[in-house]
Short mmCIF file of C-alpha atoms in Angstrom, two decimals:
data_model
loop_
_atom_site.label_atom_id
_atom_site.label_comp_id
_atom_site.label_asym_id
_atom_site.label_seq_id
_atom_site.Cartn_x
_atom_site.Cartn_y
_atom_site.Cartn_z
CA MET A 91 0.00 0.00 0.00
CA GLN A 92 0.91 3.63 -0.32
CA ARG A 93 -0.23 6.77 1.42
CA GLY A 94 -3.91 7.41 0.85
CA ASP A 95 -4.91 3.76 0.67
CA THR A 96 -7.44 2.52 3.18
CA LEU A 97 -8.68 -0.95 4.00
CA TYR A 98 -12.05 0.03 2.55
CA SER A 99 -10.71 1.34 -0.76
CA ILE A 100 -8.52 -1.75 -1.22
CA ALA A 101 -11.44 -4.06 -0.38
CA LEU A 102 -13.67 -2.15 -2.79
CA ALA A 103 -11.14 -2.33 -5.60
CA PHE A 104 -10.75 -6.08 -5.27
CA GLY A 105 -14.34 -7.03 -4.54
CA GLN A 106 -13.69 -8.19 -0.99
CA ASP A 107 -15.18 -7.44 2.40
CA HIS A 108 -12.88 -5.20 4.46
CA ARG A 109 -13.34 -7.57 7.41
CA ASP A 110 -11.97 -10.44 5.36
CA LEU A 111 -8.93 -8.38 4.37
CA ALA A 112 -8.35 -7.51 8.01
CA ARG A 113 -8.57 -11.17 9.02
CA TRP A 114 -6.36 -12.46 6.21
CA ASN A 115 -3.69 -9.89 7.05
CA GLY A 116 -3.94 -9.96 10.85
CA ILE A 117 -5.04 -6.30 10.99
CA GLU A 118 -6.76 -5.45 14.28
CA ASP A 119 -7.07 -1.69 13.77
CA PRO A 120 -7.89 -0.71 10.14
CA SER A 121 -7.01 2.91 10.91
CA ARG A 122 -3.39 2.03 11.67
CA LEU A 123 -1.75 0.83 8.47
CA ALA A 124 1.86 1.04 7.37
CA VAL A 125 3.09 2.60 4.13
CA GLY A 126 5.23 0.30 2.04
CA GLN A 127 3.77 -3.00 3.18
CA LEU A 128 1.67 -5.44 1.18
CA LEU A 129 -1.83 -6.77 1.63
CA ARG A 130 -3.16 -10.21 0.85
CA VAL A 131 -6.30 -9.67 -1.23
CA GLU A 132 -7.34 -13.30 -1.67
CA PRO A 133 -8.04 -15.97 0.95
CA PRO A 134 -4.87 -17.66 2.25
CA ALA A 135 -6.11 -20.98 0.84
CA ALA A 136 -6.21 -19.50 -2.67
CA ALA A 137 -3.18 -18.66 -4.78
CA ALA A 138 -2.57 -15.57 -2.73
CA ALA A 139 -2.33 -12.26 -4.52
CA VAL A 140 -0.82 -9.25 -2.86
CA VAL A 141 -1.12 -5.52 -3.28
CA PRO A 142 2.32 -4.09 -4.06
CA VAL A 143 3.30 -0.51 -3.46
CA ALA A 144 3.44 1.31 -6.79
CA PRO A 145 2.97 4.99 -7.53
CA VAL A 146 -0.07 5.67 -9.65
CA ALA A 147 0.21 7.62 -12.86
CA ALA A 148 -2.55 9.87 -14.07
CA ALA A 149 -5.74 7.89 -13.66
CA GLN A 150 -6.63 6.19 -16.91
CA PRO A 151 -9.67 4.00 -17.60
CA THR A 152 -7.49 1.05 -18.46
CA PRO A 153 -7.28 -2.38 -16.81
CA LEU A 154 -5.04 -2.70 -13.78
CA PRO A 155 -2.01 -4.98 -14.19
CA PRO A 156 -2.08 -8.37 -12.46
CA ALA A 157 -0.60 -8.51 -8.98
CA THR A 158 2.34 -10.75 -8.16
CA ALA A 159 1.59 -13.92 -6.22
CA GLY A 160 2.67 -14.26 -2.64
CA ALA A 161 1.69 -13.50 0.92
CA ALA A 162 1.72 -10.14 2.58
CA ALA A 163 0.89 -8.08 5.59
CA GLY A 164 -0.25 -4.62 6.78
CA ALA A 165 -0.93 -1.35 4.95
CA SER A 166 -1.41 2.42 5.51
CA GLY A 167 -3.75 5.41 5.18
CA ALA A 168 -3.59 9.23 4.84
CA ALA A 169 -4.21 11.59 1.99
CA ALA A 170 -2.82 10.58 -1.41
CA ALA A 171 -3.99 8.57 -4.35
CA PRO A 172 -3.99 4.78 -3.82
CA SER A 173 -2.54 2.55 -6.46
CA VAL A 174 -3.31 -1.12 -6.15
CA GLN A 175 -2.91 -4.01 -8.50
CA ALA A 176 -5.58 -6.59 -9.16
CA PRO A 177 -5.17 -10.35 -8.85
CA ALA A 178 -4.36 -12.04 -12.13
CA GLY A 179 -7.40 -12.56 -14.29
CA THR A 180 -9.49 -9.93 -12.50
CA PRO A 181 -11.43 -7.81 -15.03
CA THR A 182 -10.97 -4.11 -14.42
CA ALA A 183 -11.70 -2.29 -17.65
CA PRO A 184 -14.19 0.52 -17.06
CA GLY A 185 -16.68 -1.06 -19.42
CA SER A 186 -16.54 -4.50 -17.85
CA ALA A 187 -17.26 -3.94 -14.18
CA THR A 188 -17.84 -1.20 -11.70
CA LEU A 189 -17.13 -0.98 -8.04
CA PRO A 190 -15.42 -4.16 -7.19
CA ALA A 191 -17.79 -6.98 -7.11
CA ALA A 192 -17.15 -10.08 -5.11
CA THR A 193 -14.89 -10.94 -8.02
CA PRO A 194 -14.24 -8.01 -10.37
CA PRO A 195 -12.83 -4.73 -9.12
CA LEU A 196 -14.71 -1.55 -9.34
CA PRO A 197 -14.04 0.07 -12.68
CA ALA A 198 -16.41 2.76 -13.76
CA ALA A 199 -19.55 1.85 -15.61
CA ALA A 200 -19.31 1.83 -19.37
CA ALA A 201 -18.10 5.24 -20.36
CA GLY A 202 -19.83 7.22 -23.02
CA GLY A 203 -23.25 7.23 -24.57
CA ALA A 204 -26.04 8.98 -22.77
CA THR A 205 -28.58 6.62 -24.22
CA SER A 206 -31.09 5.42 -21.72
CA VAL A 207 -30.66 1.81 -20.70
CA ALA A 208 -33.15 0.01 -18.52
CA PRO A 209 -31.77 -2.22 -15.74
CA ALA A 210 -30.89 -5.59 -17.21
CA ALA A 211 -33.14 -8.54 -16.51
CA ALA A 212 -30.13 -10.39 -15.12
CA ALA A 213 -29.69 -7.79 -12.41
CA SER A 214 -30.23 -9.29 -9.01
CA ALA A 215 -32.68 -7.59 -6.69
CA PRO A 216 -31.63 -7.15 -3.07
CA SER A 217 -32.75 -10.00 -0.83
CA ALA A 218 -35.16 -9.52 2.05
CA ALA A 219 -32.19 -9.66 4.45
CA THR A 220 -30.45 -6.94 2.46
CA ALA A 221 -33.55 -4.77 2.43
CA ASN A 222 -34.06 -5.24 6.16
CA GLY A 223 -30.42 -4.41 6.92
CA ALA A 224 -30.52 -1.33 4.73
CA ALA A 225 -33.82 -0.20 6.26
CA GLN A 226 -32.12 0.04 9.64
CA LEU A 227 -30.10 2.91 8.21
CA GLY A 228 -33.27 4.82 7.39
CA PRO A 229 -34.65 5.79 3.97
CA TRP A 230 -32.06 5.95 1.20
CA LEU A 231 -31.89 8.94 -1.16
CA TRP A 232 -31.02 9.20 -4.81
CA PRO A 233 -27.49 10.66 -4.83
CA ALA A 234 -28.20 12.85 -7.87
CA GLU A 235 -31.27 14.27 -9.58
CA GLY A 236 -30.54 13.28 -13.17
CA LYS A 237 -31.94 10.59 -15.43
CA LEU A 238 -30.91 6.96 -15.05
CA ILE A 239 -28.80 6.13 -18.11
CA GLU A 240 -27.34 2.76 -17.15
CA GLY A 241 -28.78 0.14 -14.83
CA PHE A 242 -27.22 -2.50 -12.63
CA HIS A 243 -25.98 -5.70 -14.25
CA GLU A 244 -24.19 -8.51 -12.41
CA THR A 245 -21.36 -8.74 -14.91
CA ARG A 246 -21.43 -5.51 -16.89
CA ASN A 247 -22.18 -2.78 -14.38
CA LYS A 248 -21.90 -3.13 -10.62
CA GLY A 249 -23.98 -0.03 -9.97
CA ILE A 250 -26.04 2.56 -11.81
CA ASP A 251 -25.15 5.64 -13.83
CA ILE A 252 -27.06 8.90 -13.45
CA ALA A 253 -26.82 11.69 -16.03
CA GLY A 254 -26.32 15.31 -15.09
CA LYS A 255 -24.47 18.55 -15.72
CA GLU A 256 -21.03 19.27 -14.41
CA GLY A 257 -21.34 20.90 -11.02
CA ASP A 258 -24.70 19.32 -10.16
CA PRO A 259 -24.87 18.33 -6.47
CA VAL A 260 -23.99 14.79 -5.40
CA VAL A 261 -25.41 13.91 -1.98
CA ALA A 262 -24.94 11.09 0.52
CA ALA A 263 -27.56 8.39 -0.01
CA ALA A 264 -27.59 7.57 3.72
CA ASP A 265 -25.88 8.59 6.94
CA GLY A 266 -22.31 7.37 7.02
CA GLN A 267 -18.60 8.03 7.32
CA VAL A 268 -16.16 8.91 4.54
CA VAL A 269 -13.69 6.03 4.27
CA TYR A 270 -12.15 7.12 0.96
CA SER A 271 -11.90 10.44 -0.81
CA GLY A 272 -9.57 10.75 -3.76
CA SER A 273 -8.70 9.84 -7.33
CA GLY A 274 -6.38 6.86 -6.96
CA LEU A 275 -8.66 4.07 -8.20
CA ARG A 276 -8.31 3.95 -11.95
CA GLY A 277 -11.45 4.32 -13.98
CA TYR A 278 -13.43 6.10 -11.26
CA GLY A 279 -12.04 9.60 -11.41
CA ASN A 280 -12.70 11.59 -8.26
CA LEU A 281 -14.30 9.03 -5.96
CA VAL A 282 -16.01 9.13 -2.57
CA ILE A 283 -16.72 5.95 -0.58
CA LEU A 284 -19.02 6.04 2.44
CA LYS A 285 -19.39 3.38 5.11
CA HIS A 286 -22.90 2.82 6.47
CA GLY A 287 -22.90 0.73 9.63
CA GLU A 288 -20.95 -2.52 9.53
CA ASP A 289 -22.42 -4.05 6.39
CA PHE A 290 -22.91 -1.39 3.73
CA ILE A 291 -20.77 0.96 1.70
CA SER A 292 -21.75 3.30 -1.12
CA ALA A 293 -19.48 4.75 -3.81
CA TYR A 294 -19.81 7.93 -5.89
CA ALA A 295 -17.52 8.17 -8.94
CA HIS A 296 -16.52 10.63 -11.73
CA ASN A 297 -17.03 13.73 -9.58
CA ARG A 298 -15.73 17.10 -10.72
CA SER A 299 -14.76 17.95 -7.17
CA ILE A 300 -14.99 16.34 -3.75
CA LEU A 301 -16.38 18.30 -0.81
CA VAL A 302 -15.67 15.91 2.08
CA LYS A 303 -12.58 14.42 3.68
CA GLN A 304 -11.67 10.95 4.82
CA GLY A 305 -12.90 10.26 8.35
CA GLN A 306 -15.68 12.83 8.16
CA SER A 307 -19.21 11.86 9.23
CA VAL A 308 -21.96 12.85 6.79
CA ARG A 309 -25.73 12.94 6.96
CA ARG A 310 -28.26 11.62 4.48
CA GLY A 311 -28.80 14.29 1.82
CA GLN A 312 -25.59 16.16 2.64
CA ARG A 313 -23.72 17.43 -0.40
CA ILE A 314 -20.48 15.47 -0.69
CA ALA A 315 -19.31 16.22 -4.23
CA GLU A 316 -20.04 17.93 -7.54
CA LEU A 317 -21.02 15.78 -10.48
CA GLY A 318 -18.39 15.61 -13.20
CA ARG A 319 -16.78 13.54 -15.92
CA THR A 320 -13.40 12.53 -14.49
CA ASP A 321 -12.47 9.21 -16.13
CA ALA A 322 -15.76 9.28 -18.06
CA ASP A 323 -16.76 10.41 -21.55
CA VAL A 324 -19.83 12.34 -20.42
CA PRO A 325 -20.84 14.06 -17.17
CA LYS A 326 -22.48 11.47 -14.94
CA LEU A 327 -22.48 9.94 -11.49
CA HIS A 328 -21.61 6.29 -11.17
CA PHE A 329 -23.20 5.03 -7.94
CA GLU A 330 -22.79 1.67 -6.24
CA ILE A 331 -23.99 0.03 -3.05
CA ARG A 332 -22.24 -3.01 -1.59
CA GLN A 333 -23.29 -5.24 1.26
CA GLN A 334 -20.42 -7.07 2.93
CA GLY A 335 -18.35 -6.49 -0.19
CA LYS A 336 -20.98 -7.78 -2.63
CA PRO A 337 -22.55 -5.33 -5.11
CA ILE A 338 -26.32 -5.08 -4.99
CA ASP A 339 -28.77 -3.24 -7.23
CA PRO A 340 -29.19 0.29 -5.80
CA LEU A 341 -32.65 0.51 -7.35
CA GLY A 342 -33.85 -2.01 -4.79
CA LEU A 343 -33.09 0.46 -1.98
CA LEU A 344 -33.66 3.85 -3.60
CA PRO A 345 -37.14 5.42 -3.70
CA LYS A 346 -39.16 4.76 -6.84
CA ARG A 347 -39.13 7.57 -9.37
#
């Protein structure tokens, strides 16, 4: 890891639950990580992949290189752009997956085209347990006011895309804490990740500017960013919700429009 990485951003990028990463790497306090160390991002029983420390160049919506095999330990966090490498074979191209799924990392939803696309039939609706867990956080809000232009799909898009104009407000969908704020995850541009309780995180990508800082508590409806087109062909917000590291369809939790 390098400065700016957090356990949550690494878990998000590799489609894992942050609690699993902590367990696999013997991390008791996720807030105390060490710059220059490596993280195991696959179960010890698997051919272990690690996250090497490598400076990130200007964020480009291109696939991340495969990580070297081996074991690892610890990591670090403070302001700077994280650069992590995906396990071999993990799809990361912006058009192939969004926020890391339980398998693919979280590249931005397919860039370009503002044509309206209805949520795919293959998209999985949140389970009753998911809905009940999310309900404990209170009503969820749409993070932006624009038109839905890309729906959730289990393999093609791990979230939804919402059209808008540059500078439009992006708000927190639920009460939470900022666990990542930066531009170090390739394909997402300026990205904010919020933690909601122990089980949920939400991610807000392609922002023009970010208005919150890591560690900050935010309230539902609070403005956290300005919509933009960083690492995207058109202005839009890419929005994802994950439960215990697994992407779920945000439309199952957001109010009907």
